[in-house]
Amino acid sequence: MSLSSLFQETRAVSQFSQKQIPQELILNILDEATWAPNHQNREPWHVIFITSETKQKLSQNLTKENDHQLKAAIAHSSVCLIITSKMSQDVHITNEDFAAVCCFIQNIQLLAWANQIGMTWQLDDYKDIQSLIDIQQDERIAGILCLGYFDELPKKNLVNVESQIATW
């Protein structure tokens, strides 16, 4: 699969089959994803692998009105990961690190897709679950990732790039 095809075909998936992802494959994907660009090689990401028991607690502690889709994705995913980003006293470093973590997450999604695994990435203010999973004070959640094999390919909404380009 070409890189261009990978970009064009990858999409968010939140409906998963029952087929389990082998742990070795997830570890390989995470290992390869670390090639994400990151300033001064800080590798500011922290990966938290959510077990089946914790998935239930996590879902119960998501309290926002619009969390029902995320709760369903967590419940039906083969793998649930929480990715955090380091925070610094220096806002510039915090922003650089968050951008690097987003690149890391994008790499996870592309590498998963190349292995016929779908992923949904949710980002919100998840302060209500930080203590549940012992996230450190100097970290913020950059995403809750739900991964799994899928039976049905979701429709991809295409965006007209020209409509997003400003000319000065």
Coordinates of N, CA and C in Angstrom, one line a residue:
M1 N 0.9 -1.2 0.0 CA 0.0 0.0 0.0 C 0.9 1.2 0.0
S2 N 0.6 2.2 -0.9 CA 1.4 3.4 -1.0 C 1.0 4.3 0.2
L3 N 1.9 5.2 0.5 CA 1.7 6.2 1.6 C 0.4 7.0 1.2
S4 N 0.4 7.4 0.0 CA -0.8 8.2 -0.5 C -2.1 7.5 -0.3
S5 N -2.1 6.2 -0.7 CA -3.3 5.3 -0.5 C -3.7 5.2 1.0
L6 N -2.6 5.1 1.8 CA -2.9 4.9 3.2 C -3.6 6.2 3.7
F7 N -3.1 7.4 3.3 CA -3.7 8.6 3.8 C -5.2 8.7 3.3
Q8 N -5.4 8.3 2.0 CA -6.7 8.4 1.4 C -7.7 7.4 2.0
E9 N -7.2 6.3 2.4 CA -8.2 5.2 2.8 C -8.4 5.2 4.3
T10 N -7.5 5.7 5.1 CA -7.7 5.7 6.6 C -8.8 6.6 7.0
R11 N -9.6 6.1 7.9 CA -10.7 6.8 8.5 C -11.0 6.4 9.9
A12 N -11.7 7.1 10.6 CA -12.1 6.8 12.0 C -13.1 5.6 11.9
V13 N -12.9 4.7 12.8 CA -13.8 3.5 13.0 C -14.2 3.4 14.4
S14 N -15.5 3.3 14.6 CA -15.9 3.1 16.0 C -16.8 1.9 16.2
Q15 N -17.1 1.2 15.1 CA -17.8 -0.1 15.2 C -16.9 -1.2 15.0
F16 N -16.6 -2.0 16.0 CA -15.6 -3.1 15.9 C -16.2 -4.5 15.9
S17 N -15.5 -5.4 15.3 CA -15.8 -6.8 15.4 C -15.3 -7.4 16.7
Q18 N -15.7 -8.6 17.0 CA -15.2 -9.3 18.2 C -13.8 -9.8 18.1
K19 N -13.2 -9.8 16.9 CA -11.9 -10.4 16.8 C -10.9 -9.5 17.6
Q20 N -10.0 -10.2 18.4 CA -9.1 -9.6 19.2 C -7.8 -9.3 18.5
I21 N -7.2 -8.1 18.8 CA -5.9 -7.8 18.3 C -4.8 -8.4 19.1
P22 N -3.9 -9.1 18.5 CA -2.8 -9.7 19.3 C -1.9 -8.6 20.0
Q23 N -1.6 -8.8 21.3 CA -0.8 -7.8 22.0 C 0.5 -7.5 21.3
E24 N 1.1 -8.5 20.7 CA 2.4 -8.3 20.0 C 2.3 -7.3 18.9
L25 N 1.1 -7.4 18.2 CA 0.9 -6.5 17.1 C 0.7 -5.0 17.6
I26 N 0.0 -4.9 18.7 CA -0.2 -3.5 19.3 C 1.2 -3.0 19.7
L27 N 2.0 -3.8 20.3 CA 3.3 -3.4 20.8 C 4.2 -3.0 19.6
N28 N 4.1 -3.8 18.5 CA 4.9 -3.4 17.3 C 4.4 -2.1 16.7
I29 N 3.1 -1.8 16.7 CA 2.5 -0.6 16.2 C 3.0 0.6 17.1
L30 N 3.0 0.4 18.4 CA 3.5 1.5 19.3 C 5.0 1.7 19.1
D31 N 5.7 0.7 18.9 CA 7.2 0.8 18.7 C 7.4 1.6 17.4
E32 N 6.8 1.3 16.3 CA 7.0 2.0 15.1 C 6.5 3.4 15.1
A33 N 5.4 3.6 15.9 CA 4.8 5.0 16.0 C 5.7 6.0 16.7
T34 N 6.7 5.5 17.4 CA 7.6 6.4 18.1 C 8.5 7.1 17.2
W35 N 8.5 6.8 15.9 CA 9.2 7.6 14.9 C 8.6 8.9 14.6
A36 N 7.6 9.3 15.3 CA 6.9 10.6 15.2 C 7.9 11.7 15.4
P37 N 7.8 12.8 14.7 CA 8.7 13.9 14.9 C 8.4 14.5 16.3
N38 N 9.5 14.7 17.0 CA 9.4 15.3 18.4 C 10.7 16.1 18.6
H39 N 10.5 17.3 19.1 CA 11.6 18.3 19.3 C 12.6 17.8 20.3
Q40 N 13.8 17.8 20.0 CA 14.9 17.4 20.9 C 14.7 15.9 21.4
N41 N 14.0 15.1 20.6 CA 13.8 13.7 21.0 C 13.3 13.5 22.4
R42 N 12.4 14.4 22.8 CA 11.9 14.2 24.2 C 10.9 13.0 24.3
E43 N 10.3 12.6 23.2 CA 9.3 11.5 23.2 C 8.4 11.7 24.4
P44 N 7.6 12.8 24.3 CA 6.8 13.2 25.5 C 5.5 12.4 25.7
W45 N 5.3 11.3 25.1 CA 4.1 10.5 25.2 C 4.2 9.5 26.3
H46 N 3.1 9.2 26.8 CA 3.0 8.1 27.8 C 1.8 7.3 27.4
V47 N 1.9 6.0 27.3 CA 0.8 5.1 26.8 C 0.3 4.3 28.0
I48 N -1.0 4.4 28.2 CA -1.6 3.6 29.2 C -2.6 2.6 28.6
F49 N -2.3 1.3 28.8 CA -3.1 0.3 28.2 C -4.2 0.0 29.2
I50 N -5.4 0.1 28.7 CA -6.6 0.0 29.6 C -7.1 -1.5 29.5
T51 N -7.1 -2.1 30.7 CA -7.5 -3.5 30.7 C -9.1 -3.6 30.7
S52 N -9.6 -4.8 30.5 CA -11.0 -5.0 30.4 C -11.7 -4.5 31.7
E53 N -11.2 -4.8 32.8 CA -11.7 -4.3 34.1 C -11.8 -2.8 34.2
T54 N -10.7 -2.2 33.8 CA -10.6 -0.7 33.8 C -11.5 -0.1 32.8
K55 N -11.7 -0.8 31.6 CA -12.6 -0.2 30.6 C -14.0 0.1 31.2
Q56 N -14.5 -0.8 32.0 CA -15.8 -0.6 32.6 C -15.8 0.6 33.6
K57 N -14.8 0.7 34.4 CA -14.7 1.8 35.3 C -14.5 3.1 34.5
L58 N -13.8 3.1 33.5 CA -13.6 4.3 32.6 C -14.9 4.7 32.1
S59 N -15.7 3.8 31.5 CA -17.0 4.2 30.9 C -17.9 4.8 32.0
Q60 N -17.9 4.2 33.1 CA -18.8 4.7 34.2 C -18.4 6.1 34.7
N61 N -17.2 6.5 34.5 CA -16.7 7.8 35.0 C -16.7 8.8 33.9
L62 N -17.1 8.5 32.7 CA -17.3 9.5 31.6 C -18.7 10.1 31.8
T63 N -18.7 11.3 32.2 CA -20.0 11.9 32.6 C -20.6 12.9 31.7
K64 N -19.9 13.3 30.6 CA -20.4 14.3 29.7 C -21.6 13.7 28.9
E65 N -22.5 14.6 28.5 CA -23.6 14.2 27.8 C -23.3 13.5 26.5
N66 N -22.2 14.0 25.8 CA -21.9 13.5 24.5 C -20.9 12.3 24.6
D67 N -20.7 11.7 25.7 CA -19.8 10.6 25.9 C -20.4 9.2 25.5
H68 N -21.6 9.2 25.1 CA -22.2 7.9 24.8 C -21.5 7.1 23.7
Q69 N -21.1 7.8 22.6 CA -20.4 7.2 21.5 C -19.0 6.6 22.0
L70 N -18.3 7.4 22.8 CA -17.0 7.0 23.3 C -17.2 5.8 24.2
K71 N -18.2 5.8 25.1 CA -18.5 4.6 25.9 C -18.7 3.4 25.1
A72 N -19.5 3.5 24.0 CA -19.8 2.3 23.2 C -18.5 1.8 22.5
A73 N -17.7 2.8 22.0 CA -16.4 2.4 21.4 C -15.5 1.7 22.4
I74 N -15.4 2.2 23.6 CA -14.6 1.6 24.6 C -15.1 0.2 24.9
A75 N -16.4 0.0 25.1 CA -16.9 -1.3 25.4 C -16.7 -2.3 24.3
H76 N -16.7 -1.9 23.0 CA -16.6 -2.9 21.9 C -15.2 -3.0 21.3
S77 N -14.3 -2.1 21.7 CA -13.0 -2.2 21.1 C -12.1 -3.3 21.7
S78 N -11.2 -3.8 20.9 CA -10.3 -4.9 21.3 C -9.3 -4.3 22.2
V79 N -8.8 -3.1 21.9 CA -7.8 -2.4 22.7 C -8.2 -1.0 22.9
C80 N -8.0 -0.5 24.2 CA -8.2 0.9 24.5 C -6.9 1.4 25.1
L81 N -6.5 2.5 24.6 CA -5.3 3.2 25.0 C -5.6 4.6 25.4
I82 N -4.9 5.1 26.5 CA -5.0 6.5 26.8 C -3.6 7.0 26.6
I83 N -3.4 8.0 25.8 CA -2.2 8.6 25.5 C -2.1 10.0 26.2
T84 N -1.0 10.2 27.0 CA -0.9 11.5 27.6 C 0.3 12.2 27.1
S85 N 0.3 13.5 27.3 CA 1.4 14.4 26.9 C 2.0 15.1 28.1
K86 N 3.3 15.2 28.1 CA 4.0 15.9 29.2 C 3.7 17.4 29.2
M87 N 3.5 18.0 30.3 CA 3.3 19.4 30.4 C 4.6 20.0 31.1
S88 N 4.9 21.2 30.7 CA 6.1 21.9 31.2 C 5.7 23.2 31.8
Q89 N 6.6 23.8 32.6 CA 6.4 25.2 33.0 C 6.5 26.1 31.8
D90 N 7.2 25.7 30.8 CA 7.4 26.5 29.6 C 6.3 26.2 28.6
V91 N 5.4 27.1 28.3 CA 4.2 26.9 27.4 C 4.7 26.5 26.0
H92 N 5.8 27.0 25.6 CA 6.3 26.6 24.2 C 6.6 25.1 24.2
I93 N 7.3 24.7 25.2 CA 7.7 23.2 25.3 C 6.4 22.4 25.4
T94 N 5.5 22.8 26.2 CA 4.2 22.1 26.4 C 3.5 22.0 25.0
N95 N 3.4 23.0 24.3 CA 2.8 23.0 22.9 C 3.5 22.1 21.9
E96 N 4.9 22.2 21.9 CA 5.7 21.4 21.1 C 5.4 19.9 21.4
D97 N 5.4 19.6 22.7 CA 5.2 18.2 23.1 C 3.8 17.7 22.8
F98 N 2.8 18.5 22.9 CA 1.5 18.1 22.6 C 1.4 17.8 21.1
A99 N 2.0 18.7 20.3 CA 2.0 18.4 18.8 C 2.7 17.1 18.5
A100 N 3.8 16.8 19.2 CA 4.6 15.6 18.9 C 3.7 14.4 19.3
V101 N 3.0 14.5 20.4 CA 2.1 13.4 20.8 C 1.0 13.2 19.8
C102 N 0.4 14.3 19.2 CA -0.6 14.1 18.2 C 0.0 13.4 17.0
C103 N 1.2 13.7 16.6 CA 1.9 13.0 15.5 C 2.1 11.5 15.8
F104 N 2.4 11.2 17.1 CA 2.5 9.8 17.6 C 1.2 9.1 17.4
I105 N 0.1 9.8 17.8 CA -1.2 9.2 17.7 C -1.6 9.0 16.2
Q106 N -1.3 9.9 15.4 CA -1.6 9.8 14.0 C -0.8 8.6 13.4
N107 N 0.5 8.4 13.8 CA 1.2 7.3 13.4 C 0.6 6.0 13.8
I108 N 0.1 5.9 15.0 CA -0.6 4.7 15.5 C -1.8 4.4 14.6
Q109 N -2.6 5.4 14.3 CA -3.8 5.2 13.4 C -3.4 4.7 12.0
L110 N -2.4 5.3 11.4 CA -1.9 4.9 10.1 C -1.3 3.5 10.1
L111 N -0.5 3.2 11.1 CA 0.1 1.8 11.2 C -1.0 0.8 11.5
A112 N -2.0 1.1 12.4 CA -3.1 0.2 12.6 C -3.9 -0.1 11.3
W113 N -4.2 1.0 10.6 CA -4.9 0.8 9.4 C -4.2 -0.1 8.4
A114 N -2.9 0.1 8.3 CA -2.1 -0.7 7.4 C -2.2 -2.2 7.8
N115 N -2.6 -2.5 9.0 CA -2.8 -3.9 9.5 C -4.3 -4.2 9.6
Q116 N -5.1 -3.5 8.9 CA -6.6 -3.7 8.8 C -7.3 -3.5 10.2
I117 N -6.7 -2.6 11.0 CA -7.3 -2.3 12.3 C -7.8 -0.9 12.2
G118 N -9.0 -0.7 12.7 CA -9.6 0.7 12.7 C -9.4 1.3 14.1
M119 N -9.5 2.6 14.1 CA -9.3 3.3 15.4 C -10.2 4.6 15.4
T120 N -10.6 4.9 16.6 CA -11.2 6.2 16.9 C -10.4 6.9 17.9
W121 N -10.2 8.2 17.8 CA -9.4 9.0 18.7 C -10.3 10.1 19.2
Q122 N -10.5 10.1 20.5 CA -11.3 11.1 21.2 C -10.5 12.0 22.0
L123 N -10.7 13.3 21.9 CA -10.0 14.3 22.7 C -11.0 15.2 23.3
D124 N -10.9 15.4 24.6 CA -11.7 16.3 25.3 C -11.1 16.6 26.6
D125 N -11.7 17.4 27.5 CA -11.2 17.6 28.8 C -11.7 16.5 29.7
Y126 N -10.8 15.5 30.0 CA -11.1 14.3 30.7 C -10.6 14.4 32.2
K127 N -10.7 15.5 32.8 CA -10.2 15.7 34.2 C -10.9 14.7 35.1
D128 N -12.2 14.4 34.8 CA -13.0 13.5 35.7 C -12.4 12.1 35.7
I129 N -11.6 11.7 34.8 CA -11.0 10.3 34.8 C -9.5 10.3 35.2
Q130 N -8.9 11.4 35.3 CA -7.5 11.4 35.5 C -7.0 10.7 36.8
S131 N -7.8 10.8 37.9 CA -7.4 10.1 39.1 C -7.7 8.6 39.0
L132 N -8.7 8.3 38.2 CA -9.0 6.9 38.0 C -7.9 6.1 37.5
I133 N -7.1 6.7 36.6 CA -6.0 5.9 35.9 C -4.6 6.5 36.3
D134 N -4.6 7.2 37.4 CA -3.4 7.7 38.0 C -2.5 8.5 37.0
I135 N -3.1 9.4 36.3 CA -2.3 10.3 35.4 C -1.6 11.3 36.3
Q136 N -0.4 11.5 36.0 CA 0.4 12.4 36.8 C 0.0 13.9 36.6
Q137 N 0.4 14.7 37.6 CA 0.0 16.2 37.5 C 0.7 16.9 36.3
D138 N 1.8 16.4 35.9 CA 2.5 17.0 34.8 C 2.1 16.4 33.4
E139 N 1.0 15.7 33.4 CA 0.5 15.1 32.1 C -0.9 15.6 31.8
R140 N -1.2 15.6 30.5 CA -2.6 15.8 30.1 C -3.0 14.7 29.1
I141 N -4.2 14.4 29.1 CA -4.7 13.4 28.2 C -4.7 14.0 26.8
A142 N -4.0 13.4 25.8 CA -4.0 13.8 24.4 C -5.0 13.0 23.6
G143 N -5.5 11.9 24.2 CA -6.5 11.1 23.4 C -6.8 9.8 24.1
I144 N -8.0 9.4 23.9 CA -8.5 8.1 24.3 C -8.6 7.4 22.9
L145 N -7.9 6.3 22.7 CA -7.9 5.6 21.5 C -8.6 4.2 21.6
C146 N -9.5 4.0 20.8 CA -10.2 2.7 20.8 C -9.8 2.0 19.4
L147 N -9.3 0.8 19.5 CA -8.8 0.1 18.3 C -9.5 -1.3 18.2
G148 N -9.7 -1.7 17.0 CA -10.3 -3.0 16.8 C -10.4 -3.3 15.3
Y149 N -10.6 -4.6 15.0 CA -10.9 -5.0 13.6 C -12.3 -4.6 13.4
F150 N -12.6 -4.5 12.1 CA -14.0 -4.0 11.8 C -14.5 -4.9 10.6
D151 N -15.8 -5.0 10.6 CA -16.5 -5.8 9.5 C -16.9 -4.9 8.4
E152 N -17.3 -3.7 8.7 CA -17.9 -2.8 7.7 C -17.1 -1.6 7.7
L153 N -16.7 -1.2 6.5 CA -15.9 0.0 6.3 C -16.7 1.2 6.3
P154 N -16.5 2.1 7.3 CA -17.3 3.3 7.4 C -17.1 4.2 6.2
K155 N -18.1 5.0 5.9 CA -18.0 6.0 4.8 C -17.0 7.1 5.2
K156 N -16.2 7.6 4.2 CA -15.3 8.6 4.5 C -15.8 9.9 3.9
N157 N -15.9 11.0 4.7 CA -16.3 12.3 4.2 C -15.1 13.0 3.6
L158 N -15.2 13.3 2.3 CA -14.2 14.0 1.6 C -14.3 15.5 1.8
V159 N -13.2 16.2 2.0 CA -13.2 17.6 2.1 C -12.5 18.3 0.9
N160 N -13.1 19.3 0.4 CA -12.5 20.0 -0.7 C -11.4 20.9 -0.1
V161 N -10.2 20.5 -0.5 CA -9.0 21.2 0.1 C -9.0 22.7 -0.3
E162 N -9.4 23.0 -1.5 CA -9.4 24.4 -2.0 C -10.2 25.3 -1.1
S163 N -11.3 24.8 -0.5 CA -12.1 25.6 0.4 C -11.4 25.9 1.7
Q164 N -10.3 25.3 2.0 CA -9.6 25.5 3.3 C -8.3 26.3 3.1
I165 N -8.1 26.7 1.9 CA -6.8 27.5 1.7 C -7.1 28.9 1.6
A166 N -6.4 29.7 2.4 CA -6.5 31.1 2.4 C -5.4 31.7 1.5
T167 N -5.7 32.7 0.7 CA -4.7 33.4 -0.1 C -4.4 34.8 0.5
W168 N -3.2 35.1 0.7 CA -2.9 36.4 1.2 C -2.3 37.3 0.2

